[in-house]
Each structure stands twice: as structure tokens, then as C-alpha cells.
Amino acid sequence: MDGDTGRDLADLLGTLTGGDPGPIITQANGRRPTYFLIPVGGAAYRVWPTGFTRLTSGAFRTSYVPVPEADGCWPLGWRWPPRGEDRFVHALLLYRAAGLYQASCEISSETTAQASAAGSISGK
């Protein structure tokens, strides 16, 4: 997930899990992607919200996720570092949090548009 949206979602997962959402990587340049490391197959059979790109492999297709050193190495860094060898972001929790985040953004945009139309927000 690119940009601030990915970082916001990573922070939401951190809040929901008491500071242990699993390993999440951010990149500081380009589209500024955020990578949520989930178990193999965890993204399958779900229609992910707009903005998510599933990196998978299959016949004639291979994807790579850049993984930084433990203390980071620009432009990569750990938003949430790994806490154990077999510890990943819980795919269903990520999926639900992404839906919750997307819904809250839509509500916020709708509320802003209604307030602006009603004249309570000035464009100046």
C-alpha cells in the first residue's frame, strides 16, 4: 500500500494489537510503499480494498519484497520490526482494519463535503 495510507493503516494495526501487529516495512522514497508481511496464502480469496497490491508468485510470475536490515537501511525501515521467527501480520486483522480505515476515510470525506456544501467550511 502506497503513501500515507499505508503508514496510517500500519499505525492502526499497532493500536489494535497493543503495539505488536507483526512485521511491517516502509520505504522512504518513490511511492513510499508500506509492506505488511503476512503468512503465505493469507491474501488469497479476498477482494482487498482499493490501494492494496498483492505481491504473489505463481506460474510465470515472481514478486520480491525488500527486507531491511534489523536497524533499517535507507530507504527501507521497519515501521514495526519482527518479534519472532514465525511472527507475521494477521491477514484477517489486516483485511478488516483496511476496511475499517477505508470506511472511516469515506465518512470523513462525506462529512467534509456536506459541511462545505452547508457553508460551514470556508475554502478561503
Coordinates of N, CA, C and O in Angstrom, one line a residue:
M1 N 0.9 -1.2 0.0 CA 0.0 0.0 0.0 C 0.9 1.2 0.0 O 1.9 1.3 0.8
D2 N 0.6 2.2 -0.9 CA 1.5 3.3 -1.0 C 1.1 4.5 -0.2 O -0.1 4.7 0.2
G3 N 2.1 5.4 0.1 CA 1.9 6.7 0.8 C 1.5 6.6 2.2 O 1.7 5.6 2.9
D4 N 0.8 7.7 2.6 CA 0.4 7.9 4.0 C -0.6 6.9 4.4 O -0.7 6.5 5.6
T5 N -1.4 6.5 3.5 CA -2.5 5.5 3.8 C -1.9 4.2 4.4 O -2.4 3.7 5.4
G6 N -0.8 3.7 3.8 CA -0.2 2.5 4.3 C 0.4 2.7 5.7 O 0.3 1.9 6.6
R7 N 1.0 3.9 5.9 CA 1.5 4.2 7.2 C 0.4 4.3 8.3 O 0.6 3.9 9.4
D8 N -0.6 5.0 7.9 CA -1.8 5.1 8.8 C -2.3 3.8 9.2 O -2.7 3.5 10.3
L9 N -2.5 2.9 8.2 CA -3.0 1.6 8.4 C -2.1 0.8 9.3 O -2.5 0.1 10.2
A10 N -0.8 0.9 9.1 CA 0.2 0.3 10.0 C 0.1 0.7 11.4 O 0.1 -0.1 12.4
D11 N -0.1 2.0 11.6 CA -0.3 2.6 13.0 C -1.6 2.1 13.6 O -1.6 1.8 14.8
L12 N -2.6 2.0 12.8 CA -3.9 1.5 13.3 C -3.8 0.0 13.8 O -4.2 -0.3 14.8
L13 N -3.1 -0.8 13.0 CA -2.8 -2.2 13.4 C -2.0 -2.2 14.7 O -2.2 -3.0 15.6
G14 N -1.0 -1.3 14.8 CA -0.3 -1.2 16.0 C -1.1 -0.9 17.2 O -1.0 -1.5 18.3
T15 N -2.1 0.0 17.1 CA -3.0 0.3 18.2 C -3.9 -0.8 18.5 O -4.1 -1.2 19.7
L16 N -4.4 -1.5 17.5 CA -5.4 -2.6 17.7 C -4.7 -3.8 18.3 O -5.4 -4.6 19.0
T17 N -3.4 -3.9 18.2 CA -2.7 -5.1 18.7 C -1.9 -4.8 19.9 O -1.1 -5.6 20.4
G18 N -2.0 -3.6 20.5 CA -1.2 -3.3 21.7 C 0.2 -3.1 21.4 O 1.1 -3.4 22.2
G19 N 0.6 -2.7 20.2 CA 2.0 -2.5 19.8 C 2.7 -3.7 19.2 O 3.9 -3.7 19.1
D20 N 2.0 -4.7 18.8 CA 2.6 -5.9 18.2 C 1.8 -6.4 17.0 O 1.2 -7.5 17.1
P21 N 1.8 -5.6 15.9 CA 1.0 -6.0 14.8 C 1.7 -7.0 13.9 O 1.0 -7.6 13.0
G22 N 2.9 -7.3 14.1 CA 3.7 -8.1 13.2 C 4.6 -7.3 12.4 O 4.5 -6.0 12.4
P23 N 5.5 -7.9 11.5 CA 6.5 -7.1 10.8 C 5.8 -6.3 9.7 O 5.1 -6.8 8.8
I24 N 6.2 -5.0 9.7 CA 5.7 -4.0 8.6 C 6.9 -3.2 8.2 O 7.5 -2.6 9.0
I25 N 7.1 -3.1 6.9 CA 8.2 -2.4 6.3 C 7.7 -1.2 5.6 O 6.7 -1.2 4.9
T26 N 8.4 -0.1 5.7 CA 8.1 1.1 5.0 C 9.3 1.5 4.1 O 10.5 1.2 4.4
Q27 N 9.0 2.2 3.0 CA 10.1 2.7 2.1 C 9.9 4.2 2.1 O 8.8 4.7 1.9
A28 N 11.1 4.9 2.1 CA 11.0 6.4 2.2 C 11.1 7.1 0.9 O 11.0 8.3 0.9
N29 N 11.2 6.4 -0.2 CA 11.3 7.1 -1.5 C 10.3 6.6 -2.5 O 9.6 5.6 -2.2
G30 N 10.2 7.2 -3.6 CA 9.3 6.7 -4.7 C 7.9 6.9 -4.2 O 7.5 7.9 -3.7
R31 N 7.1 5.8 -4.4 CA 5.6 5.9 -4.0 C 5.5 5.7 -2.5 O 4.4 5.7 -2.0
R32 N 6.6 5.5 -1.8 CA 6.6 5.4 -0.3 C 5.7 4.2 0.1 O 4.8 4.4 1.0
P33 N 5.9 3.0 -0.4 CA 5.1 1.9 -0.1 C 5.3 1.4 1.4 O 6.3 1.6 2.0
T34 N 4.2 0.7 1.9 CA 4.3 0.0 3.1 C 4.0 -1.4 2.8 O 3.0 -1.8 2.1
Y35 N 4.8 -2.3 3.3 CA 4.7 -3.8 3.1 C 4.3 -4.4 4.4 O 4.9 -4.3 5.4
F36 N 3.1 -5.1 4.4 CA 2.6 -5.9 5.5 C 3.0 -7.4 5.3 O 2.5 -8.0 4.3
L37 N 3.9 -7.9 6.1 CA 4.3 -9.3 5.9 C 3.3 -10.2 6.5 O 3.2 -10.3 7.8
I38 N 2.6 -10.9 5.7 CA 1.6 -11.9 6.2 C 2.0 -13.3 5.8 O 2.8 -13.5 4.9
P39 N 1.4 -14.3 6.4 CA 1.7 -15.7 6.0 C 1.4 -16.0 4.5 O 0.5 -15.4 4.0
V40 N 2.2 -16.9 4.0 CA 1.9 -17.3 2.6 C 0.5 -17.8 2.5 O -0.1 -18.5 3.3
G41 N -0.2 -17.3 1.4 CA -1.6 -17.6 1.2 C -2.6 -16.8 1.9 O -3.8 -16.9 1.7
G42 N -2.1 -15.9 2.8 CA -3.0 -15.1 3.7 C -3.8 -14.0 2.9 O -4.9 -13.6 3.4
A43 N -3.4 -13.7 1.7 CA -4.1 -12.7 0.9 C -5.0 -13.3 -0.1 O -5.8 -12.6 -0.8
A44 N -5.0 -14.6 -0.2 CA -5.8 -15.3 -1.2 C -7.3 -15.3 -0.8 O -7.6 -15.2 0.3
Y45 N -8.1 -15.3 -1.8 CA -9.5 -15.5 -1.7 C -10.2 -14.3 -1.0 O -11.3 -14.5 -0.4
R46 N -9.6 -13.1 -1.1 CA -10.2 -11.9 -0.5 C -10.1 -10.8 -1.6 O -9.1 -10.7 -2.3
V47 N -11.1 -10.0 -1.7 CA -11.1 -8.8 -2.5 C -10.6 -7.7 -1.6 O -11.3 -7.2 -0.7
W48 N -9.4 -7.3 -1.8 CA -8.8 -6.3 -0.9 C -9.2 -4.9 -1.4 O -9.5 -4.6 -2.5
P49 N -9.3 -3.9 -0.4 CA -9.7 -2.6 -0.7 C -8.8 -1.9 -1.7 O -7.7 -2.3 -1.9
T50 N -9.3 -0.9 -2.3 CA -8.6 -0.1 -3.3 C -7.3 0.4 -2.7 O -7.3 0.8 -1.5
G51 N -6.2 0.3 -3.4 CA -4.9 0.8 -2.9 C -4.0 -0.4 -2.5 O -2.8 -0.2 -2.4
F52 N -4.5 -1.5 -2.3 CA -3.7 -2.7 -2.0 C -3.2 -3.4 -3.2 O -3.9 -3.5 -4.2
T53 N -1.9 -3.7 -3.2 CA -1.3 -4.6 -4.2 C -0.8 -5.8 -3.6 O 0.0 -5.8 -2.7
R54 N -1.4 -7.0 -4.0 CA -0.9 -8.2 -3.5 C 0.4 -8.6 -4.3 O 0.3 -8.7 -5.5
L55 N 1.4 -8.9 -3.6 CA 2.6 -9.4 -4.2 C 2.7 -10.9 -4.0 O 2.8 -11.4 -2.9
T56 N 2.5 -11.6 -5.1 CA 2.4 -13.1 -5.0 C 3.3 -13.7 -6.1 O 3.8 -13.0 -7.0
S57 N 3.4 -15.0 -6.0 CA 4.1 -15.7 -7.1 C 3.2 -16.8 -7.6 O 2.3 -17.2 -6.9
G58 N 3.4 -17.2 -8.8 CA 2.6 -18.2 -9.4 C 3.3 -18.6 -10.7 O 4.5 -18.2 -10.9
A59 N 2.6 -19.3 -11.6 CA 3.2 -19.7 -12.8 C 3.6 -18.4 -13.6 O 2.8 -17.5 -13.8
F60 N 4.8 -18.4 -14.0 CA 5.4 -17.3 -14.8 C 5.4 -15.9 -14.1 O 5.4 -14.9 -14.8
R61 N 5.3 -15.9 -12.8 CA 5.3 -14.7 -12.1 C 6.0 -14.8 -10.7 O 5.8 -15.8 -10.0
T62 N 6.8 -13.9 -10.4 CA 7.6 -13.9 -9.2 C 7.6 -12.4 -8.6 O 7.7 -11.5 -9.4
S63 N 7.4 -12.3 -7.3 CA 7.4 -11.0 -6.7 C 8.5 -11.0 -5.6 O 8.7 -12.0 -5.0
Y64 N 9.0 -9.9 -5.3 CA 10.0 -9.7 -4.3 C 9.6 -8.6 -3.4 O 9.2 -7.6 -3.8
V65 N 9.8 -8.8 -2.1 CA 9.6 -7.8 -1.1 C 11.0 -7.4 -0.5 O 11.7 -8.3 0.0
P66 N 11.3 -6.1 -0.6 CA 12.6 -5.7 0.0 C 12.5 -5.8 1.5 O 11.5 -5.4 2.1
V67 N 13.5 -6.4 2.1 CA 13.6 -6.5 3.6 C 14.8 -5.8 4.1 O 15.9 -6.1 3.7
P68 N 14.6 -4.8 5.0 CA 15.7 -4.0 5.5 C 16.5 -4.8 6.6 O 16.0 -5.8 7.1
E69 N 17.7 -4.3 6.9 CA 18.5 -4.9 8.0 C 17.7 -4.6 9.3 O 16.8 -3.8 9.3
A70 N 18.1 -5.2 10.3 CA 17.4 -5.1 11.6 C 17.3 -3.6 12.1 O 16.3 -3.2 12.6
D71 N 18.3 -2.8 11.8 CA 18.3 -1.4 12.2 C 17.9 -0.5 11.1 O 17.9 0.7 11.2
G72 N 17.4 -1.1 10.0 CA 17.0 -0.3 8.8 C 18.1 0.0 7.9 O 19.3 -0.1 8.3
C73 N 17.9 0.3 6.7 CA 18.9 0.8 5.8 C 18.1 1.6 4.7 O 17.4 1.1 3.9
W74 N 18.4 2.9 4.7 CA 17.6 3.8 3.8 C 17.7 3.3 2.4 O 18.7 2.8 1.9
P75 N 16.5 3.3 1.7 CA 15.3 3.9 2.0 C 14.3 3.0 2.8 O 13.1 3.4 3.0
L76 N 14.7 1.8 3.2 CA 13.8 0.9 3.9 C 14.0 1.0 5.4 O 15.1 1.3 5.9
G77 N 12.9 0.8 6.1 CA 12.9 0.7 7.5 C 11.8 -0.1 8.1 O 10.8 -0.3 7.4
W78 N 11.9 -0.5 9.3 CA 10.8 -1.2 10.0 C 9.8 -0.3 10.6 O 10.2 0.5 11.5
R79 N 8.6 -0.2 10.2 CA 7.6 0.5 10.9 C 7.3 -0.2 12.2 O 7.1 0.4 13.3
W80 N 7.2 -1.5 12.1 CA 7.0 -2.4 13.2 C 8.0 -3.6 13.0 O 7.7 -4.4 12.0
P81 N 9.0 -3.8 13.7 CA 10.0 -4.8 13.5 C 9.5 -6.2 13.8 O 8.5 -6.3 14.6
P82 N 10.1 -7.2 13.3 CA 9.6 -8.6 13.6 C 10.0 -8.9 15.0 O 11.0 -8.5 15.6
R83 N 9.1 -9.7 15.7 CA 9.3 -10.0 17.1 C 9.6 -11.5 17.3 O 9.9 -11.9 18.4
G84 N 9.5 -12.2 16.2 CA 9.8 -13.7 16.3 C 10.0 -14.3 14.9 O 9.5 -13.7 14.0
E85 N 10.6 -15.4 14.9 CA 10.9 -16.0 13.6 C 9.6 -16.3 12.8 O 9.6 -16.2 11.6
D86 N 8.6 -16.8 13.4 CA 7.3 -17.2 12.7 C 6.2 -16.2 13.0 O 5.0 -16.6 12.9
R87 N 6.5 -15.0 13.3 CA 5.5 -13.9 13.6 C 5.2 -13.1 12.4 O 6.1 -12.5 11.8
F88 N 4.0 -13.0 12.0 CA 3.6 -12.2 10.8 C 2.4 -11.3 11.2 O 1.8 -11.5 12.2
V89 N 2.0 -10.4 10.3 CA 0.8 -9.7 10.4 C -0.3 -10.6 10.2 O -0.3 -11.4 9.3
H90 N -1.3 -10.6 11.1 CA -2.5 -11.5 10.9 C -3.3 -11.0 9.7 O -3.8 -9.8 9.7
A91 N -3.4 -11.8 8.7 CA -4.0 -11.4 7.4 C -5.5 -11.0 7.6 O -5.9 -10.0 7.0
L92 N -6.3 -11.7 8.4 CA -7.7 -11.3 8.5 C -7.8 -10.0 9.3 O -8.6 -9.1 8.9
L93 N -7.0 -9.8 10.3 CA -7.0 -8.5 11.0 C -6.6 -7.3 10.1 O -7.2 -6.3 10.1
L94 N -5.6 -7.6 9.2 CA -5.2 -6.5 8.3 C -6.3 -6.2 7.3 O -6.7 -5.1 7.1
Y95 N -7.0 -7.3 6.8 CA -8.1 -7.1 5.9 C -9.3 -6.3 6.6 O -9.8 -5.4 6.0
R96 N -9.6 -6.7 7.8 CA -10.7 -6.0 8.5 C -10.3 -4.5 8.8 O -11.1 -3.6 8.7
A97 N -9.0 -4.3 9.3 CA -8.6 -3.0 9.6 C -8.5 -2.1 8.3 O -8.9 -0.9 8.4
A98 N -8.2 -2.7 7.2 CA -8.2 -1.9 6.0 C -9.6 -1.5 5.6 O -9.8 -0.3 5.2
G99 N -10.6 -2.4 5.8 CA -11.9 -2.0 5.5 C -12.4 -0.9 6.5 O -13.1 0.0 6.0
L100 N -12.1 -1.0 7.7 CA -12.4 0.0 8.7 C -11.8 1.3 8.4 O -12.4 2.3 8.4
Y101 N -10.5 1.3 8.0 CA -9.8 2.5 7.7 C -10.4 3.2 6.5 O -10.7 4.4 6.4
Q102 N -10.7 2.4 5.4 CA -11.3 2.9 4.2 C -12.7 3.5 4.5 O -13.0 4.6 4.0
A103 N -13.5 2.8 5.3 CA -14.8 3.3 5.7 C -14.7 4.7 6.4 O -15.5 5.6 6.2
S104 N -13.7 4.8 7.4 CA -13.6 6.0 8.1 C -13.1 7.1 7.2 O -13.6 8.3 7.4
C105 N -12.3 6.9 6.2 CA -11.9 7.9 5.3 C -13.1 8.4 4.4 O -13.2 9.5 4.2
E106 N -13.9 7.4 4.0 CA -15.1 7.8 3.2 C -16.1 8.6 4.1 O -16.6 9.6 3.6
I107 N -16.3 8.2 5.3 CA -17.2 9.0 6.2 C -16.6 10.4 6.4 O -17.3 11.4 6.3
S108 N -15.3 10.5 6.6 CA -14.6 11.8 6.8 C -14.8 12.7 5.6 O -15.1 13.9 5.7
S109 N -14.6 12.1 4.4 CA -14.7 12.9 3.1 C -16.2 13.3 2.9 O -16.4 14.4 2.5
E110 N -17.1 12.4 3.2 CA -18.5 12.7 3.1 C -19.0 13.9 4.0 O -19.7 14.8 3.7
T111 N -18.5 13.8 5.3 CA -18.8 14.8 6.3 C -18.3 16.1 5.9 O -18.9 17.2 6.0
T112 N -17.0 16.1 5.4 CA -16.4 17.4 4.9 C -17.1 18.0 3.8 O -17.4 19.2 3.7
A113 N -17.5 17.1 2.8 CA -18.3 17.6 1.7 C -19.6 18.2 2.1 O -20.1 19.2 1.6
Q114 N -20.3 17.5 3.0 CA -21.6 18.0 3.5 C -21.5 19.4 4.2 O -22.2 20.3 4.0
A115 N -20.4 19.4 5.1 CA -20.2 20.7 5.8 C -19.8 21.8 4.9 O -20.3 23.0 5.1
S116 N -19.1 21.5 3.9 CA -18.7 22.5 2.9 C -19.9 23.0 2.1 O -20.1 24.2 1.9
A117 N -20.7 22.1 1.7 CA -22.0 22.4 1.0 C -22.9 23.3 1.8 O -23.6 24.2 1.3
A118 N -22.9 23.0 3.1 CA -23.8 23.8 4.0 C -23.2 25.1 4.4 O -23.8 25.9 5.1
G119 N -21.9 25.4 4.0 CA -21.3 26.7 4.2 C -20.5 26.8 5.5 O -20.1 27.9 5.9
S120 N -20.3 25.7 6.2 CA -19.6 25.8 7.5 C -18.1 25.6 7.3 O -17.4 25.8 8.3
I121 N -17.7 25.3 6.1 CA -16.2 25.2 5.9 C -15.9 26.2 4.8 O -16.5 26.1 3.7
S122 N -15.1 27.2 5.0 CA -14.7 28.1 4.0 C -13.5 27.7 3.2 O -12.6 27.1 3.7
G123 N -13.6 27.9 1.9 CA -12.5 27.5 1.1 C -11.4 28.5 1.0 O -10.5 28.4 0.3
K124 N -11.6 29.6 1.8 CA -10.6 30.7 1.7 C -9.7 30.7 2.9 O -10.0 30.3 4.0

